[in-house]
């Protein structure tokens, strides 16, 4: 299964039907939105497609950005843009060969049930103490490959603390993501325009932390090279060691999916028939340990002189007006300066 060529996405068409779709077809004006069985999956899929467009289709300047805003690209054009990255988006492969968001060379590891890819899955201690009152064990035991890919991506980009050596995401655990969206119900209220609004120009991208001079794809997609493990002191990964685009493809967890069975059955996440199902994976600790001041284009930050940038996180009781201000306009309080996500500022200042 290749995530750039297969019809693995689920989208909502203009007539309200749920349809399968491959990424090169996202420019169709007949696609209204993404569909997923979980809210965190839907948010992650938006980030997947925005990251893909930013990686393969960064417009040089505002004029180039406006051209695709007014006339979305054809399926053939996007196939051509995505083609150089096909090898990085194979979901299942033999150990030692690249597999999307997975450790390149991990012949063994701790076996895990596929359900533990889900961020809200009860952990080992919760299960031992019989405290899984709200999210029950055993409800998810087998899932379709496309939802396994989504769960894996969701975990890697949002990874919370997972015990000794199981690293958090580049933005910390549970980062807040903000998107710019077109007016609801208008002629630009399509999936394409929802995505393209959140893609930066090359001029804007060049201002992000990172080493844009790095040409190897492994500087963007860390699973194309041997994992930078972090078991020893001083083994952190800093912005200047990777390409700025790695913020979309961070891989703090060392994971390798088991091969799917080919007997098929019903996926426990969406209740639909599938010709193949995944039951488990292997994992090891001490994956990539991101350190320093990163800037993810979709996340608001708190800045303070002499300190690393801090991502703004979701609040247990929801976001109130005092939180909202820092998501849409810059504000200062004492030594701290809150800035909206880069895509929000780009829309306000240069679109």
Coordinates of C-alpha atoms in Angstrom, one line a residue:
X1 CA 0.0 0.0 0.0
X2 CA 1.4 3.4 -1.1
X3 CA 0.0 6.5 0.5
X4 CA 0.6 8.6 -2.6
X5 CA -1.1 6.4 -5.1
X6 CA -3.7 4.2 -3.4
X7 CA -7.3 5.3 -2.8
X8 CA -6.8 5.2 1.0
X9 CA -8.3 8.5 2.0
X10 CA -12.0 8.8 2.9
X11 CA -13.6 12.0 1.8
X12 CA -17.1 13.6 1.7
X13 CA -18.2 14.4 -1.8
X14 CA -20.5 17.3 -2.9
X15 CA -23.5 15.0 -2.6
X16 CA -22.6 14.0 0.9
X17 CA -21.4 10.5 0.1
X18 CA -18.3 9.1 1.6
X19 CA -15.8 8.2 -1.1
X20 CA -12.3 6.7 -1.4
X21 CA -9.6 9.0 -2.8
X22 CA -5.9 9.1 -3.6
X23 CA -3.9 12.2 -2.7
X24 CA -3.3 13.3 -6.3
X25 CA -7.1 13.8 -6.7
X26 CA -7.5 16.3 -3.9
X27 CA -7.7 19.2 -6.4
X28 CA -11.2 18.1 -7.4
X29 CA -13.8 20.7 -6.7
X30 CA -16.3 17.9 -6.0
X31 CA -14.6 17.0 -2.7
X32 CA -15.9 18.9 0.3
X33 CA -14.0 17.6 3.3
X34 CA -12.1 14.7 4.9
X35 CA -13.9 11.9 6.7
X36 CA -12.5 9.8 9.6
X37 CA -14.0 7.7 12.4
X38 CA -12.1 9.8 15.0
X39 CA -11.6 13.5 15.5
X40 CA -7.9 13.2 16.0
X41 CA -7.6 11.2 12.8
X42 CA -9.4 13.9 10.8
X43 CA -7.1 16.6 12.3
X44 CA -4.0 14.4 11.5
X45 CA -5.2 13.8 7.9
X46 CA -5.4 17.6 7.4
X47 CA -1.8 17.9 8.6
X48 CA -0.7 14.9 6.4
X49 CA -2.1 16.6 3.2
X50 CA -0.9 20.1 4.1
X51 CA 2.6 18.6 4.9
X52 CA 2.5 16.7 1.6
X53 CA 1.6 19.8 -0.4
X54 CA 4.2 21.9 1.4
X55 CA 6.9 19.2 0.7
X56 CA 6.1 18.6 -2.9
X57 CA 4.4 21.7 -4.1
X58 CA 5.7 24.8 -2.2
X59 CA 4.8 27.8 -4.3
X60 CA 7.7 30.1 -5.0
X61 CA 5.9 33.3 -4.1
X62 CA 2.5 34.8 -3.5
X63 CA 1.8 35.0 -7.3
X64 CA 2.4 31.3 -7.6
X65 CA 0.3 30.6 -4.5
X66 CA -2.6 32.6 -6.0
X67 CA -2.5 30.7 -9.3
X68 CA -3.3 27.4 -7.6
X69 CA -5.8 29.1 -5.3
X70 CA -7.8 30.3 -8.3
X71 CA -7.2 27.2 -10.5
X72 CA -6.5 24.0 -8.5
X73 CA -4.0 21.6 -10.0
X74 CA -5.0 18.5 -12.1
X75 CA -4.6 15.0 -10.9
X76 CA -1.8 14.5 -13.4
X77 CA 0.0 17.5 -12.1
X78 CA -0.1 16.3 -8.5
X79 CA 1.0 12.8 -9.5
X80 CA 4.0 14.4 -11.2
X81 CA 4.8 16.5 -8.1
X82 CA 4.4 13.5 -5.7
X83 CA 6.4 11.0 -7.8
X84 CA 9.9 11.8 -6.4
X85 CA 8.6 10.8 -2.9
X86 CA 6.9 7.5 -3.6
X87 CA 9.5 5.3 -1.8
X88 CA 8.9 7.3 1.5
X89 CA 5.2 6.5 1.5
X90 CA 5.1 2.7 1.3
X91 CA 3.2 1.6 4.4
X92 CA 4.4 -2.1 4.7
X93 CA 7.9 -3.3 3.7
X94 CA 10.6 -5.7 4.9
X95 CA 12.8 -4.7 7.8
X96 CA 15.7 -2.7 6.4
X97 CA 13.6 -1.1 3.7
X98 CA 11.7 2.2 4.2
X99 CA 8.2 2.1 5.6
X100 CA 6.1 5.2 6.3
X101 CA 6.8 6.7 9.7
X102 CA 8.6 3.5 10.9
X103 CA 12.0 2.7 12.1
X104 CA 14.2 1.6 9.2
X105 CA 16.1 -1.2 10.8
X106 CA 14.3 -2.8 13.8
X107 CA 14.4 -6.6 13.5
X108 CA 12.9 -7.0 17.0
X109 CA 11.1 -5.0 19.7
X110 CA 8.4 -5.2 22.3
X111 CA 5.2 -6.6 20.7
X112 CA 2.1 -4.4 21.1
X113 CA -1.6 -4.7 20.2
X114 CA -2.6 -2.4 17.3
X115 CA -5.0 -0.6 19.7
X116 CA -2.1 1.0 21.5
X117 CA -1.4 3.2 18.5
X118 CA -4.5 5.1 19.5
X119 CA -3.5 8.0 21.8
X120 CA -6.4 7.5 24.2
X121 CA -5.8 3.7 24.5
X122 CA -5.3 2.6 28.2
X123 CA -1.7 2.0 29.1
X124 CA -0.1 -1.0 30.8
X125 CA -0.6 0.2 34.4
X126 CA -4.2 1.2 33.7
X127 CA -4.9 -2.4 32.4
X128 CA -3.1 -4.1 35.3
X129 CA -5.0 -2.0 37.8
X130 CA -8.3 -2.7 36.0
X131 CA -8.9 1.1 35.6
X132 CA -10.0 1.2 32.0
X133 CA -13.4 2.5 32.8
X134 CA -14.0 4.9 29.9
X135 CA -11.9 3.6 27.1
X136 CA -12.3 -0.2 27.4
X137 CA -9.7 -2.8 26.4
X138 CA -10.5 -5.2 23.7
X139 CA -12.7 -2.9 21.6
X140 CA -10.1 -2.4 18.9
X141 CA -8.1 -5.5 17.9
X142 CA -7.8 -5.3 14.1
X143 CA -7.9 -2.3 11.8
X144 CA -7.7 -1.6 8.1
X145 CA -4.3 -0.6 6.6
X146 CA -5.5 2.9 5.8
X147 CA -6.6 3.5 9.4
X148 CA -3.4 1.9 10.7
X149 CA -1.4 4.5 8.6
X150 CA -3.6 7.3 10.0
X151 CA -3.2 6.1 13.6
X152 CA 0.6 5.8 13.2
X153 CA 0.8 9.3 11.8
X154 CA -1.5 10.7 14.4
X155 CA 0.7 9.2 17.2
X156 CA 4.0 10.4 15.8
X157 CA 3.0 14.0 15.3
X158 CA 1.2 14.3 18.6
X159 CA 3.1 11.8 20.7
X160 CA 2.6 12.3 24.5
X161 CA 5.1 11.0 27.1
X162 CA 5.1 7.3 26.8
X163 CA 7.4 6.1 29.6
X164 CA 11.2 5.9 29.8
X165 CA 12.8 6.7 26.5
X166 CA 9.5 6.9 24.5
X167 CA 9.9 10.4 23.2
X168 CA 7.3 13.1 22.7
X169 CA 6.5 14.8 19.4
X170 CA 8.5 17.7 18.0
X171 CA 5.9 20.1 19.4
X172 CA 5.6 18.3 22.7
X173 CA 2.7 16.1 23.8
X174 CA -0.8 17.0 22.5
X175 CA 0.1 20.3 20.6
X176 CA -2.6 22.6 19.5
X177 CA -3.1 22.9 15.7
X178 CA -4.9 25.9 14.1
X179 CA -6.0 26.1 10.5
X180 CA -7.2 28.9 8.3
X181 CA -10.5 27.9 6.6
X182 CA -12.5 29.5 3.7
X183 CA -16.0 30.8 4.4
X184 CA -18.4 28.0 5.0
X185 CA -20.8 27.3 2.1
X186 CA -19.0 29.5 -0.4
X187 CA -17.7 28.4 -3.8
X188 CA -14.2 28.0 -2.3
X189 CA -15.5 25.7 0.5
X190 CA -13.7 22.7 -0.9
X191 CA -11.1 20.3 0.5
X192 CA -8.5 21.8 -1.9
X193 CA -9.0 25.4 -0.7
X194 CA -9.1 24.3 3.0
X195 CA -5.7 22.7 2.4
X196 CA -4.1 25.3 0.2
X197 CA -4.9 28.1 2.6
X198 CA -2.4 26.5 5.0
X199 CA 0.5 26.1 2.6
X200 CA 3.3 28.6 2.9
X201 CA 5.2 30.2 0.0
X202 CA 8.9 29.4 -0.4
X203 CA 9.7 32.9 0.9
X204 CA 7.7 32.2 4.1
X205 CA 9.1 28.6 4.5
X206 CA 12.7 29.9 4.3
X207 CA 12.1 31.8 7.6
X208 CA 11.5 28.6 9.6
X209 CA 14.2 27.1 11.8
X210 CA 16.1 24.3 10.1
X211 CA 18.8 23.7 7.5
X212 CA 17.2 24.2 4.1
X213 CA 20.5 23.4 2.3
X214 CA 20.1 19.7 3.2
X215 CA 19.2 17.8 0.0
X216 CA 18.8 14.2 1.1
X217 CA 15.2 13.2 1.5
X218 CA 16.1 11.6 4.8
X219 CA 16.6 15.1 6.2
X220 CA 12.8 15.6 5.6
X221 CA 11.6 12.0 6.1
X222 CA 13.6 10.5 9.0
X223 CA 12.5 6.9 8.3
X224 CA 14.6 6.9 5.1
X225 CA 17.8 6.6 7.2
X226 CA 18.9 4.8 10.3
X227 CA 17.1 6.3 13.3
X228 CA 19.0 9.0 15.3
X229 CA 18.5 7.1 18.6
X230 CA 18.7 9.0 21.9
X231 CA 19.8 6.6 24.5
X232 CA 22.9 8.6 25.3
X233 CA 23.4 12.1 26.6
X234 CA 24.0 14.6 23.8
X235 CA 22.1 12.6 21.2
X236 CA 19.3 15.2 20.8
X237 CA 18.2 16.3 17.3
X238 CA 18.3 20.1 16.8
X239 CA 16.7 22.2 14.0
X240 CA 20.0 22.9 12.2
X241 CA 20.5 19.1 11.8
X242 CA 17.4 18.5 9.7
X243 CA 15.4 20.2 6.9
X244 CA 12.7 22.7 8.0
X245 CA 10.1 20.4 6.4
X246 CA 10.7 17.7 9.0
X247 CA 8.4 19.5 11.3
X248 CA 5.5 17.9 9.3
X249 CA 7.1 14.4 9.4
X250 CA 8.6 14.1 12.9
X251 CA 9.2 10.5 14.1
X252 CA 9.9 10.4 17.9
X253 CA 8.6 6.8 18.3
X254 CA 10.5 3.7 17.1
X255 CA 7.7 1.5 15.6
X256 CA 7.5 -1.2 13.0
X257 CA 4.1 -2.4 11.9
X258 CA 3.5 -6.2 11.6
X259 CA 2.5 -7.5 8.2
X260 CA -1.3 -7.5 7.8
X261 CA -3.2 -10.7 7.5
X262 CA -4.8 -11.4 4.1
X263 CA -7.9 -13.1 5.4
X264 CA -9.9 -9.9 5.7
X265 CA -12.8 -9.1 8.0
X266 CA -14.4 -6.2 9.6
X267 CA -12.3 -3.2 10.8
X268 CA -12.9 -2.4 14.4
X269 CA -12.6 1.3 13.9
X270 CA -15.1 2.0 11.1
X271 CA -17.1 -1.2 11.0
X272 CA -16.5 -1.7 7.3
X273 CA -15.2 -4.9 5.5
X274 CA -11.5 -4.9 4.7
X275 CA -9.4 -7.3 2.5
X276 CA -6.5 -7.0 5.0
X277 CA -6.2 -6.2 8.7
X278 CA -3.4 -5.2 11.0
X279 CA -3.3 -6.7 14.5
X280 CA -0.1 -5.4 16.1
X281 CA 3.3 -3.8 15.8
X282 CA 6.7 -3.8 17.5
X283 CA 8.3 -0.9 19.3
X284 CA 11.5 0.1 21.1
X285 CA 12.4 3.2 23.1
X286 CA 15.0 6.0 22.6
X287 CA 13.7 7.3 19.3
X288 CA 14.4 10.8 17.9
X289 CA 14.7 13.3 20.8
X290 CA 13.8 16.7 19.3
X291 CA 15.4 19.6 21.2
X292 CA 15.7 23.4 20.6
X293 CA 13.4 26.0 19.3
X294 CA 11.3 24.6 16.5
X295 CA 8.5 26.4 14.7
X296 CA 5.6 24.3 13.2
X297 CA 3.6 26.4 10.7
X298 CA 0.3 25.2 12.1
X299 CA 0.9 25.7 15.8
X300 CA 0.8 28.9 17.9
X301 CA 3.7 29.6 20.3
X302 CA 4.8 31.4 23.4
X303 CA 8.1 33.2 23.0
X304 CA 10.4 34.5 25.7
X305 CA 13.8 36.0 25.3
X306 CA 16.6 33.6 26.1
X307 CA 14.2 30.5 26.3
X308 CA 13.1 27.9 23.8
X309 CA 9.7 28.5 22.0
X310 CA 6.8 26.8 23.8
X311 CA 3.8 25.4 21.9
X312 CA 0.4 26.3 23.1
X313 CA -1.5 23.2 24.2
X314 CA -5.2 22.4 24.4
X315 CA -6.8 23.1 27.8
X316 CA -8.8 20.4 29.8
X317 CA -11.7 22.8 30.2
X318 CA -11.6 24.0 26.6
X319 CA -10.4 27.3 25.2
X320 CA -11.8 30.6 26.6
X321 CA -11.6 34.1 25.2
X322 CA -8.2 34.7 27.0
X323 CA -6.8 31.8 25.1
X324 CA -8.4 32.7 21.8
X325 CA -6.7 36.1 21.5
X326 CA -3.2 34.5 21.3
X327 CA -4.5 32.2 18.5
X328 CA -5.4 34.9 16.1
X329 CA -3.4 38.0 17.1
X330 CA -0.1 38.6 18.7
X331 CA -0.1 39.6 22.4
X332 CA 2.4 40.2 25.1
X333 CA 2.1 39.6 28.9
X334 CA 5.2 40.5 30.9
X335 CA 8.2 38.8 29.3
X336 CA 6.1 36.4 27.3
X337 CA 4.9 37.0 23.7
X338 CA 2.2 34.8 22.2
X339 CA 2.2 34.5 18.4
X340 CA -0.4 32.8 16.2
X341 CA 0.6 29.9 13.9
X342 CA 2.7 30.9 11.0
X343 CA -0.1 30.1 8.5
X344 CA -2.4 32.5 10.4
X345 CA 0.1 35.3 10.3
X346 CA 0.8 34.6 6.7
X347 CA -2.9 34.9 5.9
X348 CA -3.2 38.2 7.8
X349 CA -0.1 39.8 6.4
X350 CA 0.5 38.6 2.9
X351 CA -2.4 36.8 1.3

